[in-house]
Amino acid sequence: MPTIAGKTVAERQLLFAKACGCEGVIAFGGGVSSAAVALRHAAEREGMRFQVISSAHALPGAIADGDSLLVMQPGMLPESRQALDLLRAEGDRMLVVSAGPGTTAGFERIDLDRASAGAMTVPGKWLGRLISLPEDAAPHAALLRIALQMRLPEARLDDAMLDDGQWLVVHDAAAAERREATWLRSHVGASPPTSPSRWLAERVVGRAGGWLMDRPFTRPALLALSALLLGGSVAAAWSDLPVPAFALAALAVPAIESFLALSRLAVAPFGRIGRLPWLRRLVDIVLLVIGVLAIDGLWYRTVFPPLMLAAGLLALDRDDAPTYARPLRDRAVIAGLVALVSTVAPPEAAIMLAATLVLVARLLPRIPAEE
């Protein structure tokens, strides 16, 4: 089956069904292929029941009369938020689009004005009508005919969804490869170059995300690498090596951002990564710790400069910083600056310089954009 960023189209349909509120998955086929086994495992991970049918006549026995069945066209990649909202609304319905764009996109024409959009919800009590059809009838096409005969209410999907790839039919591996490139760019994020770590992580993941998503060890490896770099930073500072300490902390930032970018891809397009962005605060804690360890002297002398740096960074985060000051919000830039200055000056002076730059950036007025 065609694959988009590490998941088959069927697995992405499963995620859409889960977002719609479905409790189980019924797959049409033999159920013994590797793709079918992977789909079963994916459904079980989502807490959904999984069942395979080999003929349309088996479908009525799998759905109770009081249930609703979400039917999706084979090969359809469902990623439209508008379609999700329409299908989650109260009452069963069929999604339709304009006939011309719809048939060009691979959907079945209904009449001169409209085409099926490849997804509908039908009441379970209608499924008994499948028994009167040939046993080898394709369930999707048969249910579409039944829905039209029973005058299932329709909801029109914006034709623009077909143009931007949020709702399309993936016919083969070549089409999946073309869609994957735009899919990665649209879901990985779009940070500006003024946030260097995030920008670099998103560019790398945007280009290699498909390859990375195919390898389940990538995200744990990035998380382990981040922990190793932060732990090594603290160990270096404990060993009175301030330059390597801040350099390792700087390297940990793009590793964390790459992990977060891949995490966003793993739950795209409808999921959220929850509290994972709080991993960025670990860098702030480590910068504070290694700053204290890098300065010799009385306790208030060792604590004050790193504390001012940490407070300045948090204050700069709380507001929309001016464009020219945004690079100073990047912890890799700050840690790299301290490491660089520490090669020619005491760490205390390097940290005070960084803290001063951050605080000044917070206080400077914004330059209004030109009309």
PDB file of C-alpha atoms in Angstrom, residues 147-272:
ATOM      1  CA  ALA A 147     -26.822   6.109   0.296  1.00  0.00           C
ATOM      2  CA  LEU A 148     -27.993   7.753  -2.933  1.00  0.00           C
ATOM      3  CA  GLN A 149     -31.098   5.589  -3.086  1.00  0.00           C
ATOM      4  CA  MET A 150     -31.967   6.376   0.529  1.00  0.00           C
ATOM      5  CA  ARG A 151     -31.291  10.109  -0.031  1.00  0.00           C
ATOM      6  CA  LEU A 152     -28.620  10.392   2.635  1.00  0.00           C
ATOM      7  CA  PRO A 153     -28.157  14.079   3.574  1.00  0.00           C
ATOM      8  CA  GLU A 154     -25.164  15.705   1.889  1.00  0.00           C
ATOM      9  CA  ALA A 155     -22.502  18.157   3.050  1.00  0.00           C
ATOM     10  CA  ARG A 156     -20.380  19.950   0.489  1.00  0.00           C
ATOM     11  CA  LEU A 157     -16.628  19.989   1.001  1.00  0.00           C
ATOM     12  CA  ASP A 158     -14.733  23.030  -0.177  1.00  0.00           C
ATOM     13  CA  ASP A 159     -13.127  22.292  -3.560  1.00  0.00           C
ATOM     14  CA  ALA A 160      -9.965  24.028  -2.325  1.00  0.00           C
ATOM     15  CA  MET A 161      -9.315  20.981  -0.127  1.00  0.00           C
ATOM     16  CA  LEU A 162      -8.640  19.011  -3.316  1.00  0.00           C
ATOM     17  CA  ASP A 163      -6.114  21.522  -4.601  1.00  0.00           C
ATOM     18  CA  ASP A 164      -3.926  21.789  -1.506  1.00  0.00           C
ATOM     19  CA  GLY A 165      -3.687  18.037  -0.881  1.00  0.00           C
ATOM     20  CA  GLN A 166      -5.762  17.908   2.297  1.00  0.00           C
ATOM     21  CA  TRP A 167      -8.271  15.573   0.634  1.00  0.00           C
ATOM     22  CA  LEU A 168      -7.078  13.415  -2.235  1.00  0.00           C
ATOM     23  CA  VAL A 169      -6.847   9.880  -3.567  1.00  0.00           C
ATOM     24  CA  VAL A 170      -3.361   8.343  -3.578  1.00  0.00           C
ATOM     25  CA  HIS A 171      -3.356   5.890  -6.469  1.00  0.00           C
ATOM     26  CA  ASP A 172       0.173   4.504  -6.298  1.00  0.00           C
ATOM     27  CA  ALA A 173       3.636   4.834  -4.753  1.00  0.00           C
ATOM     28  CA  ALA A 174       4.637   7.609  -7.157  1.00  0.00           C
ATOM     29  CA  ALA A 175       1.650   9.738  -6.099  1.00  0.00           C
ATOM     30  CA  ALA A 176       2.452   9.007  -2.454  1.00  0.00           C
ATOM     31  CA  GLU A 177       6.042  10.136  -2.927  1.00  0.00           C
ATOM     32  CA  ARG A 178       4.918  13.409  -4.489  1.00  0.00           C
ATOM     33  CA  ARG A 179       2.448  14.036  -1.686  1.00  0.00           C
ATOM     34  CA  GLU A 180       4.945  13.118   1.020  1.00  0.00           C
ATOM     35  CA  ALA A 181       7.230  16.032   0.155  1.00  0.00           C
ATOM     36  CA  THR A 182       4.461  18.610   0.542  1.00  0.00           C
ATOM     37  CA  TRP A 183       2.992  16.758   3.534  1.00  0.00           C
ATOM     38  CA  LEU A 184       6.256  17.005   5.435  1.00  0.00           C
ATOM     39  CA  ARG A 185       6.642  20.700   4.715  1.00  0.00           C
ATOM     40  CA  SER A 186       3.077  21.499   5.768  1.00  0.00           C
ATOM     41  CA  HIS A 187       3.173  19.593   9.075  1.00  0.00           C
ATOM     42  CA  VAL A 188       6.741  19.944  10.325  1.00  0.00           C
ATOM     43  CA  GLY A 189       6.471  23.681  11.038  1.00  0.00           C
ATOM     44  CA  ALA A 190       7.685  26.920   9.509  1.00  0.00           C
ATOM     45  CA  SER A 191       9.941  28.732  11.966  1.00  0.00           C
ATOM     46  CA  PRO A 192      11.858  31.711  10.532  1.00  0.00           C
ATOM     47  CA  PRO A 193      15.674  31.750  10.232  1.00  0.00           C
ATOM     48  CA  THR A 194      15.700  34.147  13.197  1.00  0.00           C
ATOM     49  CA  SER A 195      15.073  31.034  15.334  1.00  0.00           C
ATOM     50  CA  PRO A 196      18.136  29.110  14.086  1.00  0.00           C
ATOM     51  CA  SER A 197      17.750  25.870  16.063  1.00  0.00           C
ATOM     52  CA  ARG A 198      14.094  25.363  15.207  1.00  0.00           C
ATOM     53  CA  TRP A 199      14.634  26.473  11.618  1.00  0.00           C
ATOM     54  CA  LEU A 200      17.529  24.034  11.158  1.00  0.00           C
ATOM     55  CA  ALA A 201      15.644  21.144  12.801  1.00  0.00           C
ATOM     56  CA  GLU A 202      12.543  21.743  10.690  1.00  0.00           C
ATOM     57  CA  ARG A 203      14.544  21.966   7.466  1.00  0.00           C
ATOM     58  CA  VAL A 204      16.361  18.693   8.209  1.00  0.00           C
ATOM     59  CA  VAL A 205      13.223  16.868   9.294  1.00  0.00           C
ATOM     60  CA  GLY A 206      11.276  18.372   6.400  1.00  0.00           C
ATOM     61  CA  ARG A 207      13.724  16.884   3.911  1.00  0.00           C
ATOM     62  CA  ALA A 208      14.457  13.557   5.605  1.00  0.00           C
ATOM     63  CA  GLY A 209      11.233  13.113   7.579  1.00  0.00           C
ATOM     64  CA  GLY A 210       9.951  10.249   5.440  1.00  0.00           C
ATOM     65  CA  TRP A 211      13.162   8.285   5.934  1.00  0.00           C
ATOM     66  CA  LEU A 212      13.219   9.127   9.649  1.00  0.00           C
ATOM     67  CA  MET A 213       9.562   8.207  10.204  1.00  0.00           C
ATOM     68  CA  ASP A 214      10.146   4.803   8.623  1.00  0.00           C
ATOM     69  CA  ARG A 215      12.597   4.028  11.441  1.00  0.00           C
ATOM     70  CA  PRO A 216      10.872   3.805  14.824  1.00  0.00           C
ATOM     71  CA  PHE A 217      14.130   4.156  16.734  1.00  0.00           C
ATOM     72  CA  THR A 218      14.755   7.711  15.468  1.00  0.00           C
ATOM     73  CA  ARG A 219      12.739   9.609  18.070  1.00  0.00           C
ATOM     74  CA  PRO A 220      14.076   7.600  21.067  1.00  0.00           C
ATOM     75  CA  ALA A 221      17.585   8.027  19.663  1.00  0.00           C
ATOM     76  CA  LEU A 222      17.166  11.818  19.415  1.00  0.00           C
ATOM     77  CA  LEU A 223      15.774  11.957  22.934  1.00  0.00           C
ATOM     78  CA  ALA A 224      18.693   9.857  24.230  1.00  0.00           C
ATOM     79  CA  LEU A 225      21.167  12.061  22.350  1.00  0.00           C
ATOM     80  CA  SER A 226      19.637  15.184  23.888  1.00  0.00           C
ATOM     81  CA  ALA A 227      19.874  13.685  27.373  1.00  0.00           C
ATOM     82  CA  LEU A 228      23.465  12.607  26.745  1.00  0.00           C
ATOM     83  CA  LEU A 229      24.476  16.094  25.572  1.00  0.00           C
ATOM     84  CA  LEU A 230      22.792  17.817  28.526  1.00  0.00           C
ATOM     85  CA  GLY A 231      24.237  15.313  30.976  1.00  0.00           C
ATOM     86  CA  GLY A 232      27.684  15.708  29.424  1.00  0.00           C
ATOM     87  CA  SER A 233      27.313  19.471  29.728  1.00  0.00           C
ATOM     88  CA  VAL A 234      26.723  19.250  33.476  1.00  0.00           C
ATOM     89  CA  ALA A 235      29.583  16.740  33.850  1.00  0.00           C
ATOM     90  CA  ALA A 236      31.961  19.030  31.962  1.00  0.00           C
ATOM     91  CA  ALA A 237      30.998  22.003  34.128  1.00  0.00           C
ATOM     92  CA  TRP A 238      31.522  19.884  37.251  1.00  0.00           C
ATOM     93  CA  SER A 239      34.999  19.083  35.928  1.00  0.00           C
ATOM     94  CA  ASP A 240      35.820  22.802  35.512  1.00  0.00           C
ATOM     95  CA  LEU A 241      35.519  22.686  31.701  1.00  0.00           C
ATOM     96  CA  PRO A 242      33.158  25.608  30.984  1.00  0.00           C
ATOM     97  CA  VAL A 243      33.797  25.851  27.236  1.00  0.00           C
ATOM     98  CA  PRO A 244      32.861  22.201  26.484  1.00  0.00           C
ATOM     99  CA  ALA A 245      29.976  22.493  28.953  1.00  0.00           C
ATOM    100  CA  PHE A 246      28.298  25.356  27.133  1.00  0.00           C
ATOM    101  CA  ALA A 247      29.189  23.908  23.721  1.00  0.00           C
ATOM    102  CA  LEU A 248      27.451  20.613  24.583  1.00  0.00           C
ATOM    103  CA  ALA A 249      24.401  22.518  25.837  1.00  0.00           C
ATOM    104  CA  ALA A 250      24.290  24.403  22.536  1.00  0.00           C
ATOM    105  CA  LEU A 251      24.357  21.146  20.567  1.00  0.00           C
ATOM    106  CA  ALA A 252      21.505  19.714  22.648  1.00  0.00           C
ATOM    107  CA  VAL A 253      19.088  22.430  21.498  1.00  0.00           C
ATOM    108  CA  PRO A 254      18.777  21.413  17.792  1.00  0.00           C
ATOM    109  CA  ALA A 255      18.615  17.765  18.895  1.00  0.00           C
ATOM    110  CA  ILE A 256      15.603  18.570  21.107  1.00  0.00           C
ATOM    111  CA  GLU A 257      14.002  20.635  18.350  1.00  0.00           C
ATOM    112  CA  SER A 258      14.461  17.747  15.894  1.00  0.00           C
ATOM    113  CA  PHE A 259      12.784  15.416  18.382  1.00  0.00           C
ATOM    114  CA  LEU A 260       9.850  17.824  18.747  1.00  0.00           C
ATOM    115  CA  ALA A 261       9.543  18.240  14.960  1.00  0.00           C
ATOM    116  CA  LEU A 262       9.424  14.465  14.487  1.00  0.00           C
ATOM    117  CA  SER A 263       6.915  14.203  17.331  1.00  0.00           C
ATOM    118  CA  ARG A 264       4.634  16.662  15.546  1.00  0.00           C
ATOM    119  CA  LEU A 265       4.868  14.562  12.398  1.00  0.00           C
ATOM    120  CA  ALA A 266       4.075  11.391  14.357  1.00  0.00           C
ATOM    121  CA  VAL A 267       0.671  12.754  15.438  1.00  0.00           C
ATOM    122  CA  ALA A 268      -0.111  14.918  12.378  1.00  0.00           C
ATOM    123  CA  PRO A 269      -2.481  16.184  11.219  1.00  0.00           C
ATOM    124  CA  PHE A 270      -5.010  16.091  14.084  1.00  0.00           C
ATOM    125  CA  GLY A 271      -2.958  15.096  17.136  1.00  0.00           C
ATOM    126  CA  ARG A 272      -1.050  17.245  19.620  1.00  0.00           C
TER     127      ARG A 272
END
